[in-house]
CSV table of C-alpha atoms in Angstrom, one decimal:
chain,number,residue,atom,x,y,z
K,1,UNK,CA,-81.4,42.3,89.1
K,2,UNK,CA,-80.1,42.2,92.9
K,3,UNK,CA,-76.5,42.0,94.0
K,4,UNK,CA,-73.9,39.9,91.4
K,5,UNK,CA,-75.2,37.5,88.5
K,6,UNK,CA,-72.7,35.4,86.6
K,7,UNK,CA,-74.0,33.9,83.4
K,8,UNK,CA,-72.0,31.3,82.5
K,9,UNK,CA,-72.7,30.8,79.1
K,10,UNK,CA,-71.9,34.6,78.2
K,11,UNK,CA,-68.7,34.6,80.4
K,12,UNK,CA,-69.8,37.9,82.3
K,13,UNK,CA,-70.5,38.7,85.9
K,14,UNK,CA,-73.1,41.6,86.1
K,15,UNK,CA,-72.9,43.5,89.2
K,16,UNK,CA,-76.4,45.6,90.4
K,17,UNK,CA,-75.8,48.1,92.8
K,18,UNK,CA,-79.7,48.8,92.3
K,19,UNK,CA,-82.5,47.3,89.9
K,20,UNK,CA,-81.8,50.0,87.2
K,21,UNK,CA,-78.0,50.1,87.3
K,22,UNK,CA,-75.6,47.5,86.1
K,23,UNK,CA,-71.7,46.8,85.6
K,24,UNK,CA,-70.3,44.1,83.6
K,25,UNK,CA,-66.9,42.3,84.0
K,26,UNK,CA,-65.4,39.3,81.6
K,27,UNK,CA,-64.7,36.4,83.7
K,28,UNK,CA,-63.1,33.2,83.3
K,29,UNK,CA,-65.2,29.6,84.6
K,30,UNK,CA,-65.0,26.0,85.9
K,31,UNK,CA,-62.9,23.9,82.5
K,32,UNK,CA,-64.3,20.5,81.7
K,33,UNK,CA,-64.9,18.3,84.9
K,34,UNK,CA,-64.6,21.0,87.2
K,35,UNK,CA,-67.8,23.1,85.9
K,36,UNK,CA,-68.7,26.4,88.3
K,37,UNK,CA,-71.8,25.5,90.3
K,38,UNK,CA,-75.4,26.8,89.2
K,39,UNK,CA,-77.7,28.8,92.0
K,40,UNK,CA,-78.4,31.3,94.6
K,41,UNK,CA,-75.5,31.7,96.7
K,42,UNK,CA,-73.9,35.0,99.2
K,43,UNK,CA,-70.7,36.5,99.7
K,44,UNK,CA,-69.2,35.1,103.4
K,45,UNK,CA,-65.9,36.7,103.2
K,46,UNK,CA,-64.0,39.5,101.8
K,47,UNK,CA,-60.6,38.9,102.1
K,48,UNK,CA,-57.3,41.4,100.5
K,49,UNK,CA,-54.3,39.6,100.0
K,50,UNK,CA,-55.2,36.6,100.0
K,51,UNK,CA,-53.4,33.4,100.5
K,52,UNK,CA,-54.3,30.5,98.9
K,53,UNK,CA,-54.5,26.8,100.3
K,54,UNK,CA,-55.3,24.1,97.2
K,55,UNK,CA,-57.4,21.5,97.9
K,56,UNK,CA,-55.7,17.8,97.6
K,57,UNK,CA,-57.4,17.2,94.4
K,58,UNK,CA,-55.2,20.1,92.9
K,59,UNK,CA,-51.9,19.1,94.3
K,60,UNK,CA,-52.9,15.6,93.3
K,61,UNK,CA,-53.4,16.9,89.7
K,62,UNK,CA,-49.9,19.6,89.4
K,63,UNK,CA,-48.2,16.5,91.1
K,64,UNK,CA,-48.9,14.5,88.2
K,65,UNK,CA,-47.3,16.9,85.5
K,66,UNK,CA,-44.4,17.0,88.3
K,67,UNK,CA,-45.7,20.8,89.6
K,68,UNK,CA,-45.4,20.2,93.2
K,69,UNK,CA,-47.5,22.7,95.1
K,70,UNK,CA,-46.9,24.1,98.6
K,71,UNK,CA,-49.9,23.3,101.1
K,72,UNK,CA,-50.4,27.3,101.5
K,73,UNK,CA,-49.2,29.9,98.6
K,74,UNK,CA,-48.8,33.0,100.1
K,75,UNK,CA,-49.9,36.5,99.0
K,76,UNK,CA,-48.0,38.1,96.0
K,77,UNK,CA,-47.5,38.0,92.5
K,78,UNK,CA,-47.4,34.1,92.4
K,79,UNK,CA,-50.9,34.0,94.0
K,80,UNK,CA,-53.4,32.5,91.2
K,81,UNK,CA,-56.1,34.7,93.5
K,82,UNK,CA,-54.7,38.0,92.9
K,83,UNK,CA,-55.1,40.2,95.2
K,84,UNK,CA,-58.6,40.1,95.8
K,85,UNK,CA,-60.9,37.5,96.7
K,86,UNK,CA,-64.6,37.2,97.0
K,87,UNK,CA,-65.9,33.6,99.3
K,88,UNK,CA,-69.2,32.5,98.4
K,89,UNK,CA,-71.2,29.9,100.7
K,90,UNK,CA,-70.9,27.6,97.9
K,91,UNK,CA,-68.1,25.9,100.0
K,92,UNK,CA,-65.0,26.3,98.4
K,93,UNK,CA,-65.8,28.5,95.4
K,94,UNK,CA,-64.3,32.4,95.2
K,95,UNK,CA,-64.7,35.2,93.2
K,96,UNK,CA,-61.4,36.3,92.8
K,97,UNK,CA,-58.5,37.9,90.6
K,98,UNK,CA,-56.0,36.2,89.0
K,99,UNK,CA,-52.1,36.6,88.2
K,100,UNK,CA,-52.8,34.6,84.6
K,101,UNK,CA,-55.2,37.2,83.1
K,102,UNK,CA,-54.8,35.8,79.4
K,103,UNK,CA,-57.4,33.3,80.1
K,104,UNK,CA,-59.9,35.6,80.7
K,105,UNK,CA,-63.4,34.4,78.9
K,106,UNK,CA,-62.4,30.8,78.5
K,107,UNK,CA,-63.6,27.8,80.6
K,108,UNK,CA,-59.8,27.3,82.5
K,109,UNK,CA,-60.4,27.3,86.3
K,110,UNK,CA,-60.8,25.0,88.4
K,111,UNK,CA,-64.6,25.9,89.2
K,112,UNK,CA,-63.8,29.0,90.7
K,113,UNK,CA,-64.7,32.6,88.8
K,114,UNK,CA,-61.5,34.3,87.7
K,115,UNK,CA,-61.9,38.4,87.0
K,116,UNK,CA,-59.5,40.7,85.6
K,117,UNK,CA,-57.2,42.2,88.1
K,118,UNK,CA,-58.7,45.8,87.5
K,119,UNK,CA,-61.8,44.5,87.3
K,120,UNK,CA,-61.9,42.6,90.8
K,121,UNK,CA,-60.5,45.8,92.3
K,122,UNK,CA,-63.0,47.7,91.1
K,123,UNK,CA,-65.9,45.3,92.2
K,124,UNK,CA,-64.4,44.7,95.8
K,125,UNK,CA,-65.2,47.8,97.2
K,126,UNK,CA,-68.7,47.7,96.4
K,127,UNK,CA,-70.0,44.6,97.4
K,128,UNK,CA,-70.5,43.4,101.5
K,129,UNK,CA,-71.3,40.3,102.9
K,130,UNK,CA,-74.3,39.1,102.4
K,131,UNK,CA,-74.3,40.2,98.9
K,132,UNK,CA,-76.6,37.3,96.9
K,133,UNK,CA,-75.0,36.1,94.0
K,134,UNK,CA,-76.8,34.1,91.1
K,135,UNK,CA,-75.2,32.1,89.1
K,136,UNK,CA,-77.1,30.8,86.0
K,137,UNK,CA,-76.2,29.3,82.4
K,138,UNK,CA,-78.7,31.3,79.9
K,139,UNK,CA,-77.3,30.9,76.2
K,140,UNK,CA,-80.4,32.9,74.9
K,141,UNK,CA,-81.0,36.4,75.9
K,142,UNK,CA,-83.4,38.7,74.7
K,143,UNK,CA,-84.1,42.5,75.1
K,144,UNK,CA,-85.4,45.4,73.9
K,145,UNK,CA,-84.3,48.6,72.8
K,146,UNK,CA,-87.6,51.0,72.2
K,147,UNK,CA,-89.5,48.8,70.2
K,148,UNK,CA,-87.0,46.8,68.9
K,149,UNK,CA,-86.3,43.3,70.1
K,150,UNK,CA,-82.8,41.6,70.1
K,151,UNK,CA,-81.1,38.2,70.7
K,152,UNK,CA,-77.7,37.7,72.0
K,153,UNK,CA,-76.6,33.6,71.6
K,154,UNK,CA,-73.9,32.3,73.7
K,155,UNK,CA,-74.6,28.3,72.6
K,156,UNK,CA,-72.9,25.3,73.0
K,157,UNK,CA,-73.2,22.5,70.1
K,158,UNK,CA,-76.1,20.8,72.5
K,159,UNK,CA,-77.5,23.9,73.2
K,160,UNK,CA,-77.5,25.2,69.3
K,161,UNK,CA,-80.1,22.1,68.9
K,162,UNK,CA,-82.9,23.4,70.7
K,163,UNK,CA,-85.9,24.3,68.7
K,164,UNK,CA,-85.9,27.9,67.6
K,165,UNK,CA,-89.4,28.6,70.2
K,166,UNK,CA,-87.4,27.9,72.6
K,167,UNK,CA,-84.8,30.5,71.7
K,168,UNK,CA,-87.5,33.4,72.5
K,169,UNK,CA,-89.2,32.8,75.5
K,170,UNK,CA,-93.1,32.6,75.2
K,171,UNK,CA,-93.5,35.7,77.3
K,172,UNK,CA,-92.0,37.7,74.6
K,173,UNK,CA,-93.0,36.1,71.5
K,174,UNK,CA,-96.7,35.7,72.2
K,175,UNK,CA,-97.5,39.1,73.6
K,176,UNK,CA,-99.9,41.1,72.4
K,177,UNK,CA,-98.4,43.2,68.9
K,178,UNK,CA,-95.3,41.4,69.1
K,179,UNK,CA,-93.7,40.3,66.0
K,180,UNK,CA,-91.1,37.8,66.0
K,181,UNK,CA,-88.9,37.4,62.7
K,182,UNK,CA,-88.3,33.9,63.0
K,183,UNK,CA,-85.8,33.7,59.9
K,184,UNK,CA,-83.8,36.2,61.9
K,185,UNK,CA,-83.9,34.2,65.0
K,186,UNK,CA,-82.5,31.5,62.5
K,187,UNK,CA,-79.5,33.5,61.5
K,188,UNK,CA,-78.5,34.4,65.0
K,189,UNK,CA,-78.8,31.2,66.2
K,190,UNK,CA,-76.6,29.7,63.3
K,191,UNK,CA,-74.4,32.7,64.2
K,192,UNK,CA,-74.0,32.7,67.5
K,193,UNK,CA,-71.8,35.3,67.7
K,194,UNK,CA,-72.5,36.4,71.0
K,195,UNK,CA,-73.8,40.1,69.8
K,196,UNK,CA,-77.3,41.7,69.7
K,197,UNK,CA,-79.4,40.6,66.5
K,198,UNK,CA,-82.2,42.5,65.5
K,199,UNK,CA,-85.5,39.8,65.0
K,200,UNK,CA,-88.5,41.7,65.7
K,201,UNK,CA,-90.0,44.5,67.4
K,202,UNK,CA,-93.4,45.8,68.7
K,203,UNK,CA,-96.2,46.7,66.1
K,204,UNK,CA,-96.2,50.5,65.5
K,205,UNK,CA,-99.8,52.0,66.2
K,206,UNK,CA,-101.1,53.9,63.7
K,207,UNK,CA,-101.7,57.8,64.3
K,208,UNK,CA,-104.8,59.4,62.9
K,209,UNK,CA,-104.9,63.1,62.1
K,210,UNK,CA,-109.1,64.4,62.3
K,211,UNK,CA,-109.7,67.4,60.5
């Protein structure tokens, strides 16, 4: 819970400006062959307007379906990076807006993290260099609200295979009056609707009146 977290999986970028505070955007990631890297990375640059220079491998690509690109695309409303951009030490990789905002949640880019325009302008501001940014791919996620537990599932067909004690981690199913509902688990696996599903909770202690 420090600085930005993208999970890939869920197709959000979670944003802590401290350990108890969070805000969520949608984001778009890497397609097929150009997946968005996994790690620990930092903001380097903050840039407004920014122009955009595409790598050979890009022109080489719109070249072939006879879109010839320009070695620099200035800044305006035909920028694919919006307005705003975010650099991260991952070399070549941005945060950034986008002037397509349809494909918002969908694996479209070119490994890059695509965010709303309103969303990206309300991020900017808030983050400085040096911010650390995580990027991770967790289908499974669990938490609790009071004493009940919830899954979320984000899965992929592989990912859907995994054996259902892998879904919850160990730490949470085996703890002390935890009680998992494993036949829940089940059903939001199979699912995998991406919302929070109730399968389990704490044991309640009992309360005894002395007279």
């Amino acid at each position: 819970r420090n600085g930005i977290v993208l999970n890939l999986a869920e197709k959000r970028l979670y944003y802590y400006p401290s350990s108890d505070e969070v805000t969520t955007y949608a984001i778009s990631i890497g397609r097929e062959g150009w997946t968005t890297p996994l790690g620990n990375f930092h903001i380097t640059r903050k840039d407004k307007d920014p122009t955009w220079t595409p790598p050979a491998s890009i022109r080489a690509e719109h070249a072939e379906k006879g879109d010839i690109l320009p070695a620099v695309v200035p800044a305006g409303p035909d920028n694919p990076l919006g307005q705003y951009a975010l650099r991260l030490s991952a070399e070549s990789y941005l945060i950034h807006g986008t002037n397509k905002p349809w494909g918002l949640g969908m694996q479209v880019s070119h490994g890059c993290i695509r965010m709303y325009p309103g969303g990206i302008a309300d991020l900017f501001p808030k983050v400085s260099e040096r911010t650390p940014v995580t990027i991770v791919n967790q289908p499974f996620k669990t938490g609790w609200r009071g004493d009940d537990l919830y899954l979320e599932v984000h899965a992929n067909e592989e990912q859907l295979s995994k054996p259902l004690t892998d879904v919850v981690p160990p730490s949470v199913a085996n703890a002390q009056g935890v009680n998992v509902d494993w036949d829940e688990v089940k059903r939001a696996v199979d699912q995998n609707t991406g919302l929070p599903h109730l399968v389990g909770g704490r044991q309640k202690q009992a309360s005894w009146l002395y007279l």
